Tab-separated table of C-alpha atoms in Angstrom:
chain	number	residue	atom	x	y	z
A	1	MET	CA	41.482	1.417	-26.847
A	2	ARG	CA	40.842	-1.696	-24.107
A	3	THR	CA	42.667	-1.105	-20.948
A	4	THR	CA	43.980	-3.689	-18.163
A	5	PRO	CA	45.257	-3.251	-14.223
A	6	LEU	CA	48.643	-4.713	-14.185
A	7	GLY	CA	48.578	-7.448	-11.183
A	8	GLY	CA	46.810	-5.529	-8.079
A	9	THR	CA	47.734	-2.414	-8.705
A	10	GLY	CA	45.536	0.523	-9.534
A	11	VAL	CA	47.421	1.098	-12.754
A	12	ARG	CA	45.923	0.373	-16.119
A	13	VAL	CA	47.122	-0.058	-19.359
A	14	THR	CA	46.061	0.137	-22.890
A	15	GLU	CA	46.613	-3.065	-24.896
A	16	LEU	CA	49.148	-1.417	-26.875
A	17	SER	CA	51.478	0.482	-25.489
A	18	PHE	CA	53.963	3.498	-26.821
A	19	GLY	CA	57.538	2.538	-26.259
A	20	ALA	CA	59.668	5.833	-26.686
A	21	ALA	CA	63.508	4.361	-27.254
A	22	GLY	CA	62.539	5.865	-31.313
A	23	ILE	CA	61.958	9.399	-30.101
A	24	GLY	CA	65.124	8.839	-27.848
A	25	ASN	CA	66.928	9.139	-31.933
A	26	LEU	CA	67.501	5.017	-31.500
A	27	TYR	CA	69.690	4.584	-34.270
A	28	ARG	CA	68.648	7.793	-36.421
A	29	PRO	CA	67.918	11.005	-35.413
A	30	VAL	CA	64.173	12.523	-35.509
A	31	THR	CA	63.234	15.564	-35.168
A	32	ALA	CA	61.109	16.815	-32.686
A	33	GLU	CA	58.285	17.548	-34.318
A	34	ALA	CA	58.537	13.881	-35.779
A	35	ALA	CA	58.896	12.966	-31.733
A	36	PHE	CA	55.647	14.965	-30.592
A	37	ALA	CA	53.751	13.946	-33.891
A	38	ALA	CA	54.239	10.399	-33.107
A	39	VAL	CA	53.557	11.145	-29.165
A	40	ASP	CA	49.948	12.775	-30.529
A	41	ALA	CA	48.971	10.273	-33.072
A	42	ALA	CA	49.550	7.464	-30.076
A	43	TRP	CA	47.263	9.473	-28.174
A	44	ASP	CA	44.881	9.992	-30.960
A	45	ALA	CA	44.770	6.726	-31.450
A	46	GLY	CA	43.582	6.018	-27.739
A	47	ILE	CA	46.945	4.565	-26.487
A	48	ARG	CA	47.214	5.636	-22.830
A	49	ALA	CA	50.548	3.689	-21.296
A	50	PHE	CA	54.073	5.774	-22.296
A	51	ASP	CA	57.356	3.818	-21.803
A	52	THR	CA	60.643	5.761	-21.222
A	53	ALA	CA	64.327	5.092	-19.819
A	54	PRO	CA	67.299	7.074	-19.088
A	55	HIS	CA	69.471	5.122	-21.193
A	56	TYR	CA	66.965	6.075	-24.486
A	57	GLY	CA	68.978	8.934	-26.026
A	58	LEU	CA	71.216	9.774	-22.497
A	59	GLY	CA	67.744	11.431	-21.272
A	60	LEU	CA	66.065	12.211	-24.433
A	61	SER	CA	63.527	10.051	-24.950
A	62	GLU	CA	62.249	10.943	-21.318
A	63	ARG	CA	62.565	14.776	-22.731
A	64	ARG	CA	60.843	14.868	-25.353
A	65	LEU	CA	57.690	11.954	-23.883
A	66	GLY	CA	57.350	14.863	-21.142
A	67	THR	CA	57.049	17.525	-23.385
A	68	ALA	CA	54.528	15.864	-25.867
A	69	LEU	CA	52.202	14.683	-22.398
A	70	CYS	CA	53.560	17.859	-20.893
A	71	ASP	CA	49.628	20.186	-21.484
A	72	ARG	CA	47.122	16.350	-20.842
A	73	PRO	CA	45.807	15.228	-17.723
A	74	ARG	CA	47.911	13.723	-15.493
A	75	ASP	CA	45.329	11.385	-14.531
A	76	THR	CA	44.178	9.967	-17.986
A	77	TYR	CA	47.927	8.364	-19.316
A	78	THR	CA	50.307	6.041	-17.079
A	79	VAL	CA	54.271	6.479	-17.470
A	80	SER	CA	56.351	3.873	-16.603
A	81	THR	CA	60.584	4.399	-16.595
A	82	LYS	CA	63.805	2.634	-15.263
A	83	VAL	CA	66.146	2.608	-13.177
A	84	GLY	CA	69.973	1.346	-13.097
A	85	ARG	CA	71.476	2.999	-15.588
A	86	LEU	CA	72.579	6.817	-13.913
A	87	LEU	CA	73.189	9.552	-16.528
A	88	GLU	CA	76.574	11.565	-15.450
A	89	PRO	CA	78.535	14.424	-17.446
A	90	ASN	CA	80.739	13.161	-20.072
A	91	PRO	CA	84.565	14.905	-19.314
A	92	ARG	CA	85.112	14.804	-22.974
A	93	GLY	CA	81.949	16.999	-22.605
A	94	GLY	CA	79.560	15.519	-26.055
A	95	ALA	CA	82.484	15.353	-28.651
A	96	GLY	CA	81.513	12.421	-29.971
A	97	ASP	CA	78.028	10.820	-30.100
A	98	ASP	CA	76.231	7.511	-29.029
A	99	LEU	CA	76.236	5.049	-31.763
A	100	ALA	CA	78.161	2.300	-30.103
A	101	HIS	CA	75.169	2.653	-27.702
A	102	GLY	CA	72.491	2.300	-30.474
A	103	PHE	CA	71.730	6.317	-30.736
A	104	ALA	CA	72.282	9.006	-32.833
A	105	VAL	CA	73.001	11.889	-30.068
A	106	SER	CA	76.331	13.414	-28.721
A	107	ASP	CA	77.699	11.665	-25.717
A	108	THR	CA	77.134	14.892	-23.209
A	109	HIS	CA	76.398	12.489	-20.662
A	110	ARG	CA	78.062	8.107	-19.830
A	111	ARG	CA	76.043	5.536	-18.112
A	112	VAL	CA	76.979	4.428	-14.897
A	113	TRP	CA	75.464	1.186	-14.144
A	114	ASP	CA	74.156	1.232	-10.566
A	115	PHE	CA	71.503	-0.519	-8.611
A	116	SER	CA	71.814	0.595	-4.651
A	117	ALA	CA	69.198	2.255	-3.258
A	118	ASP	CA	70.719	5.532	-3.521
A	119	GLY	CA	70.984	4.684	-7.025
A	120	VAL	CA	67.506	4.550	-7.539
A	121	LEU	CA	66.730	7.564	-5.632
A	122	ARG	CA	69.094	9.532	-7.875
A	123	SER	CA	67.496	8.061	-11.088
A	124	LEU	CA	63.763	8.624	-10.428
A	125	GLU	CA	64.355	12.320	-9.669
A	126	ALA	CA	66.340	13.003	-12.311
A	127	SER	CA	63.854	10.900	-14.891
A	128	LEU	CA	60.990	12.928	-13.181
A	129	ASP	CA	63.451	16.180	-13.619
A	130	ARG	CA	63.677	15.475	-17.698
A	131	LEU	CA	60.107	14.362	-17.433
A	132	GLY	CA	58.869	17.979	-15.995
A	133	LEU	CA	56.017	15.268	-13.905
A	134	ASP	CA	55.720	14.931	-10.500
A	135	ARG	CA	55.216	11.642	-10.511
A	136	VAL	CA	55.496	8.367	-12.544
A	137	ASP	CA	53.329	5.659	-12.177
A	138	ILE	CA	55.729	2.404	-13.368
A	139	ALA	CA	59.649	1.803	-12.007
A	140	LEU	CA	61.132	-0.894	-13.430
A	141	LEU	CA	65.119	-2.695	-12.899
A	142	HIS	CA	66.363	-1.653	-16.281
A	143	ASP	CA	68.625	-4.910	-17.827
A	144	PRO	CA	69.779	-5.936	-14.195
A	145	ASP	CA	71.288	-9.292	-16.014
A	146	ASP	CA	74.987	-8.149	-14.206
A	147	HIS	CA	73.716	-7.138	-11.327
A	148	ALA	CA	71.193	-9.542	-10.385
A	149	GLU	CA	72.493	-9.187	-6.415
A	150	GLN	CA	72.166	-6.120	-6.086
A	151	ALA	CA	69.043	-5.767	-7.845
A	152	LEU	CA	67.523	-7.912	-5.327
A	153	THR	CA	68.983	-6.940	-1.948
A	154	GLU	CA	69.316	-2.820	-2.531
A	155	ALA	CA	67.194	-1.488	-5.694
A	156	TYR	CA	64.321	-3.758	-5.071
A	157	PRO	CA	64.019	-2.807	-1.837
A	158	ALA	CA	64.235	0.538	-2.600
A	159	LEU	CA	61.547	0.212	-5.447
A	160	GLU	CA	59.326	-1.663	-2.540
A	161	ARG	CA	59.603	1.035	-0.031
A	162	LEU	CA	58.525	4.050	-2.863
A	163	ARG	CA	55.540	2.288	-3.743
A	164	ALA	CA	54.803	1.643	-0.059
A	165	GLU	CA	55.271	5.249	0.260
A	166	GLY	CA	52.875	5.782	-3.210
A	167	VAL	CA	55.971	7.639	-4.967
A	168	VAL	CA	55.370	4.794	-7.427
A	169	LYS	CA	52.413	2.756	-7.881
A	170	ALA	CA	53.745	-0.023	-9.655
A	171	ILE	CA	57.263	-1.878	-9.569
A	172	GLY	CA	59.338	-4.521	-11.590
A	173	ILE	CA	61.960	-5.153	-14.265
A	174	GLY	CA	62.426	-4.753	-17.373
A	175	THR	CA	64.794	-7.285	-19.716
A	176	ASN	CA	65.260	-9.557	-22.718
A	177	GLN	CA	65.534	-12.605	-20.743
A	178	CYS	CA	63.140	-15.169	-18.714
A	179	ALA	CA	65.469	-16.629	-15.815
A	180	LEU	CA	65.811	-13.288	-13.653
A	181	PRO	CA	62.408	-12.080	-14.320
A	182	ALA	CA	61.449	-15.321	-13.419
A	183	ARG	CA	63.834	-15.358	-10.047
A	184	PHE	CA	61.933	-12.015	-9.275
A	185	LEU	CA	58.233	-13.524	-9.532
A	186	ARG	CA	59.300	-16.067	-7.206
A	187	GLU	CA	61.252	-13.766	-4.853
A	188	THR	CA	59.946	-10.393	-4.332
A	189	ASP	CA	56.672	-8.636	-4.529
A	190	ILE	CA	57.034	-6.877	-8.175
A	191	ASP	CA	53.868	-5.853	-9.853
A	192	VAL	CA	55.241	-6.388	-13.652
A	193	VAL	CA	57.789	-7.660	-15.932
A	194	LEU	CA	58.731	-6.006	-19.077
A	195	LEU	CA	59.473	-9.271	-21.125
A	196	ALA	CA	61.114	-7.842	-24.529
A	197	GLY	CA	62.070	-10.210	-27.505
A	198	ARG	CA	61.375	-14.083	-25.247
A	199	TYR	CA	57.164	-14.233	-25.911
A	200	THR	CA	56.351	-14.037	-29.692
A	201	LEU	CA	55.402	-15.253	-32.627
A	202	LEU	CA	58.538	-16.547	-33.024
A	203	GLU	CA	60.012	-17.920	-30.314
A	204	GLN	CA	58.331	-18.471	-26.658
A	205	GLU	CA	60.850	-19.353	-24.434
A	206	GLY	CA	59.149	-16.946	-21.650
A	207	LEU	CA	56.025	-19.443	-21.839
A	208	ALA	CA	58.048	-22.337	-19.869
A	209	GLU	CA	58.601	-19.504	-17.124
A	210	VAL	CA	58.056	-16.351	-16.502
A	211	LEU	CA	54.127	-16.065	-18.097
A	212	PRO	CA	53.002	-18.784	-15.680
A	213	GLU	CA	54.797	-17.520	-12.453
A	214	ALA	CA	53.175	-14.477	-13.120
A	215	ALA	CA	49.842	-15.846	-14.349
A	216	ALA	CA	50.124	-18.116	-11.095
A	217	ARG	CA	50.932	-14.964	-8.955
A	218	GLY	CA	48.796	-12.800	-9.957
A	219	ARG	CA	50.836	-10.437	-11.718
A	220	SER	CA	50.985	-8.823	-15.072
A	221	VAL	CA	53.467	-8.937	-17.637
A	222	ILE	CA	53.821	-6.608	-20.729
A	223	ILE	CA	55.442	-8.234	-23.975
A	224	GLY	CA	57.616	-5.993	-25.869
A	225	GLY	CA	60.355	-7.078	-29.071
A	226	VAL	CA	57.257	-8.300	-30.562
A	227	PHE	CA	59.118	-8.305	-34.024
A	228	ASN	CA	62.229	-9.479	-32.716
A	229	SER	CA	64.300	-6.383	-33.571
A	230	GLY	CA	62.579	-6.125	-37.163
A	231	LEU	CA	63.460	-9.723	-38.299
A	232	LEU	CA	59.026	-9.980	-37.970
A	233	THR	CA	58.335	-6.874	-39.959
A	234	ASP	CA	60.413	-7.991	-42.913
A	235	PRO	CA	62.163	-11.417	-42.286
A	236	ARG	CA	64.583	-11.475	-45.432
A	237	PRO	CA	68.402	-12.182	-45.964
A	238	GLY	CA	70.020	-9.671	-43.248
A	239	ALA	CA	67.513	-8.747	-40.934
A	240	THR	CA	68.165	-8.344	-37.636
A	241	TYR	CA	66.842	-10.415	-34.646
A	242	ASP	CA	68.175	-9.918	-31.193
A	243	TYR	CA	69.634	-6.950	-32.939
A	244	ALA	CA	72.401	-8.719	-35.520
A	245	PRO	CA	71.889	-10.395	-38.322
A	246	ALA	CA	69.498	-13.243	-38.049
A	247	PRO	CA	70.539	-16.866	-38.455
A	248	ARG	CA	69.508	-18.720	-41.445
A	249	SER	CA	67.196	-21.274	-39.600
A	250	VAL	CA	65.935	-18.157	-37.612
A	251	LEU	CA	65.111	-16.210	-40.784
A	252	ASP	CA	63.658	-19.504	-42.212
A	253	ARG	CA	61.288	-19.370	-39.408
A	254	ALA	CA	60.087	-16.383	-40.056
A	255	LEU	CA	59.504	-16.731	-43.917
A	256	ARG	CA	56.908	-19.730	-42.752
A	257	LEU	CA	55.266	-18.162	-40.576
A	258	LYS	CA	55.188	-15.324	-42.709
A	259	ALA	CA	54.462	-17.222	-45.867
A	260	ILE	CA	51.494	-19.103	-43.680
A	261	ALA	CA	50.185	-15.666	-42.732
A	262	ALA	CA	49.649	-14.329	-46.074
A	263	ARG	CA	47.849	-17.425	-47.213
A	264	HIS	CA	45.013	-16.705	-44.756
A	265	GLY	CA	45.033	-12.523	-45.737
A	266	VAL	CA	47.046	-11.593	-42.850
A	267	PRO	CA	50.114	-9.330	-42.607
A	268	LEU	CA	52.966	-10.883	-40.912
A	269	ARG	CA	53.049	-7.753	-38.875
A	270	ALA	CA	49.736	-7.960	-37.407
A	271	ALA	CA	49.662	-11.584	-36.624
A	272	ALA	CA	52.312	-10.613	-34.235
A	273	LEU	CA	51.190	-7.784	-32.427
A	274	HIS	CA	48.098	-10.068	-32.020
A	275	PHE	CA	49.822	-13.572	-30.650
A	276	PRO	CA	50.769	-12.400	-27.093
A	277	PHE	CA	47.087	-11.440	-25.776
A	278	GLY	CA	46.388	-15.283	-26.058
A	279	HIS	CA	47.909	-15.552	-23.033
A	280	ARG	CA	46.082	-14.191	-19.587
A	281	ALA	CA	49.419	-13.024	-17.907
A	282	VAL	CA	49.930	-10.480	-20.885
A	283	ALA	CA	48.286	-7.044	-20.311
A	284	SER	CA	49.571	-5.406	-22.691
A	285	VAL	CA	52.352	-5.466	-26.176
A	286	LEU	CA	54.886	-2.517	-26.247
A	287	SER	CA	55.514	-1.476	-29.621
A	288	GLY	CA	58.091	1.069	-30.642
A	289	ALA	CA	57.635	4.200	-33.109
A	290	ARG	CA	59.620	7.088	-33.955
A	291	SER	CA	56.900	9.268	-36.571
A	292	ALA	CA	53.084	9.064	-36.427
A	293	GLU	CA	53.271	7.017	-40.130
A	294	GLU	CA	54.342	4.163	-37.487
A	295	VAL	CA	52.220	4.642	-34.630
A	296	ARG	CA	49.233	4.223	-37.282
A	297	ASP	CA	50.177	1.493	-39.247
A	298	THR	CA	51.153	-0.718	-36.143
A	299	VAL	CA	47.298	0.266	-34.673
A	300	ASP	CA	46.174	0.141	-38.075
A	301	ARG	CA	47.820	-3.691	-37.419
A	302	LEU	CA	46.373	-4.742	-34.417
A	303	ARG	CA	42.725	-3.820	-35.560
A	304	HIS	CA	43.523	-6.126	-38.485
A	305	PRO	CA	40.875	-9.500	-37.516
A	306	VAL	CA	43.027	-12.563	-37.361
A	307	ALA	CA	41.213	-15.646	-38.467
A	308	ALA	CA	41.840	-19.249	-35.839
A	309	ALA	CA	42.470	-20.910	-38.906
A	310	LEU	CA	45.999	-19.381	-39.017
A	311	TRP	CA	46.688	-20.340	-35.760
A	312	ASP	CA	45.203	-23.879	-36.715
A	313	GLU	CA	47.652	-23.975	-39.422
A	314	LEU	CA	50.955	-22.724	-37.211
A	315	HIS	CA	50.203	-25.290	-34.736
A	316	ALA	CA	49.284	-27.651	-37.556
A	317	GLU	CA	53.380	-26.888	-38.986
A	318	GLY	CA	54.744	-27.875	-36.169
A	319	LEU	CA	55.338	-23.354	-35.475
A	320	LEU	CA	53.818	-23.179	-32.066
A	321	ALA	CA	53.651	-25.999	-29.722
A	322	PRO	CA	50.323	-27.621	-29.260
A	323	ASP	CA	50.470	-25.892	-25.576
A	324	THR	CA	50.781	-22.424	-26.933
A	325	PRO	CA	47.773	-19.870	-25.623
A	326	LEU	CA	46.003	-18.573	-28.624
A	327	PRO	CA	43.519	-15.453	-28.480
A	328	ALA	CA	40.475	-16.044	-28.529
A	329	VAL	CA	39.117	-12.877	-30.342
A	330	THR	CA	40.779	-9.848	-31.931
A	331	PRO	CA	41.700	-7.420	-28.935
A	332	SER	CA	39.393	-4.330	-29.319
A	333	LYS	CA	38.590	-1.229	-31.526
A	334	GLU	CA	36.489	0.859	-29.326
A	335	ALA	CA	38.221	4.095	-28.015
A	336	PRO	CA	38.410	4.505	-24.260
């Protein structure tokens, strides 16, 4: 599977990255065996970039990912985790669950927002302990939307120092909005943006500022949420968009995309996975999975050829702006 360096760093990511929120019991329980099988399937498919966070299952995702990778040579894969939410013991002692935050785990801990320099250090130290690793390759500011100034003035300088000391190799921001990562690209020396849901076949808000800024400055973008919370997996009434039922206008747009893709013999999921690679700033597409079957299906969709005629029709139907960059070729099928 093709790899690409992030910005000017030595960190390389495969064109498909494994999102580990699912194995942290996102929305429903996942057995440890299924979680490990998902990571094994990703490895067998050539995926060598893995993304996690303390937020995912109150640390469960990090623990499972670290266990699944522990016997692999450390220099052969890339791990990213995130800072901004510290996990502190819950005084109630896990009497309830964490479904209010989207994870089917006991609420043994609670999340505390902290974008201070000390919070960054404490978060990374705890993540390394859960992962069982001596280092992570990428550290991302996680959803600092309501904490922008502290993230810029305290958390970012701390990450910059850790990068200078070689503790982490690349730093950046992960969010599902565009204004803040664009500001970070202009005002800081981050290496990468993880942009979720804002540059997809359905919507291209990231094309206005984030992607051009990244390209102009030699930075990289990892695209998450290419299925827009599941809507582009199976557009139908009741399907979710941005973690809520899709508005009728958005659903209608997704159904039009599906119909056009079908006319060209392309599954909608395949077109959605291919689309972001048209922009030169995009280094990888991040896709979550909770089972080996989901991993293999995603890899198969990425390998499905997409004819130029499909993109031409989307342009002609006004579903893509005329200046939208498009993938020139199907991503490589070759193993690393």
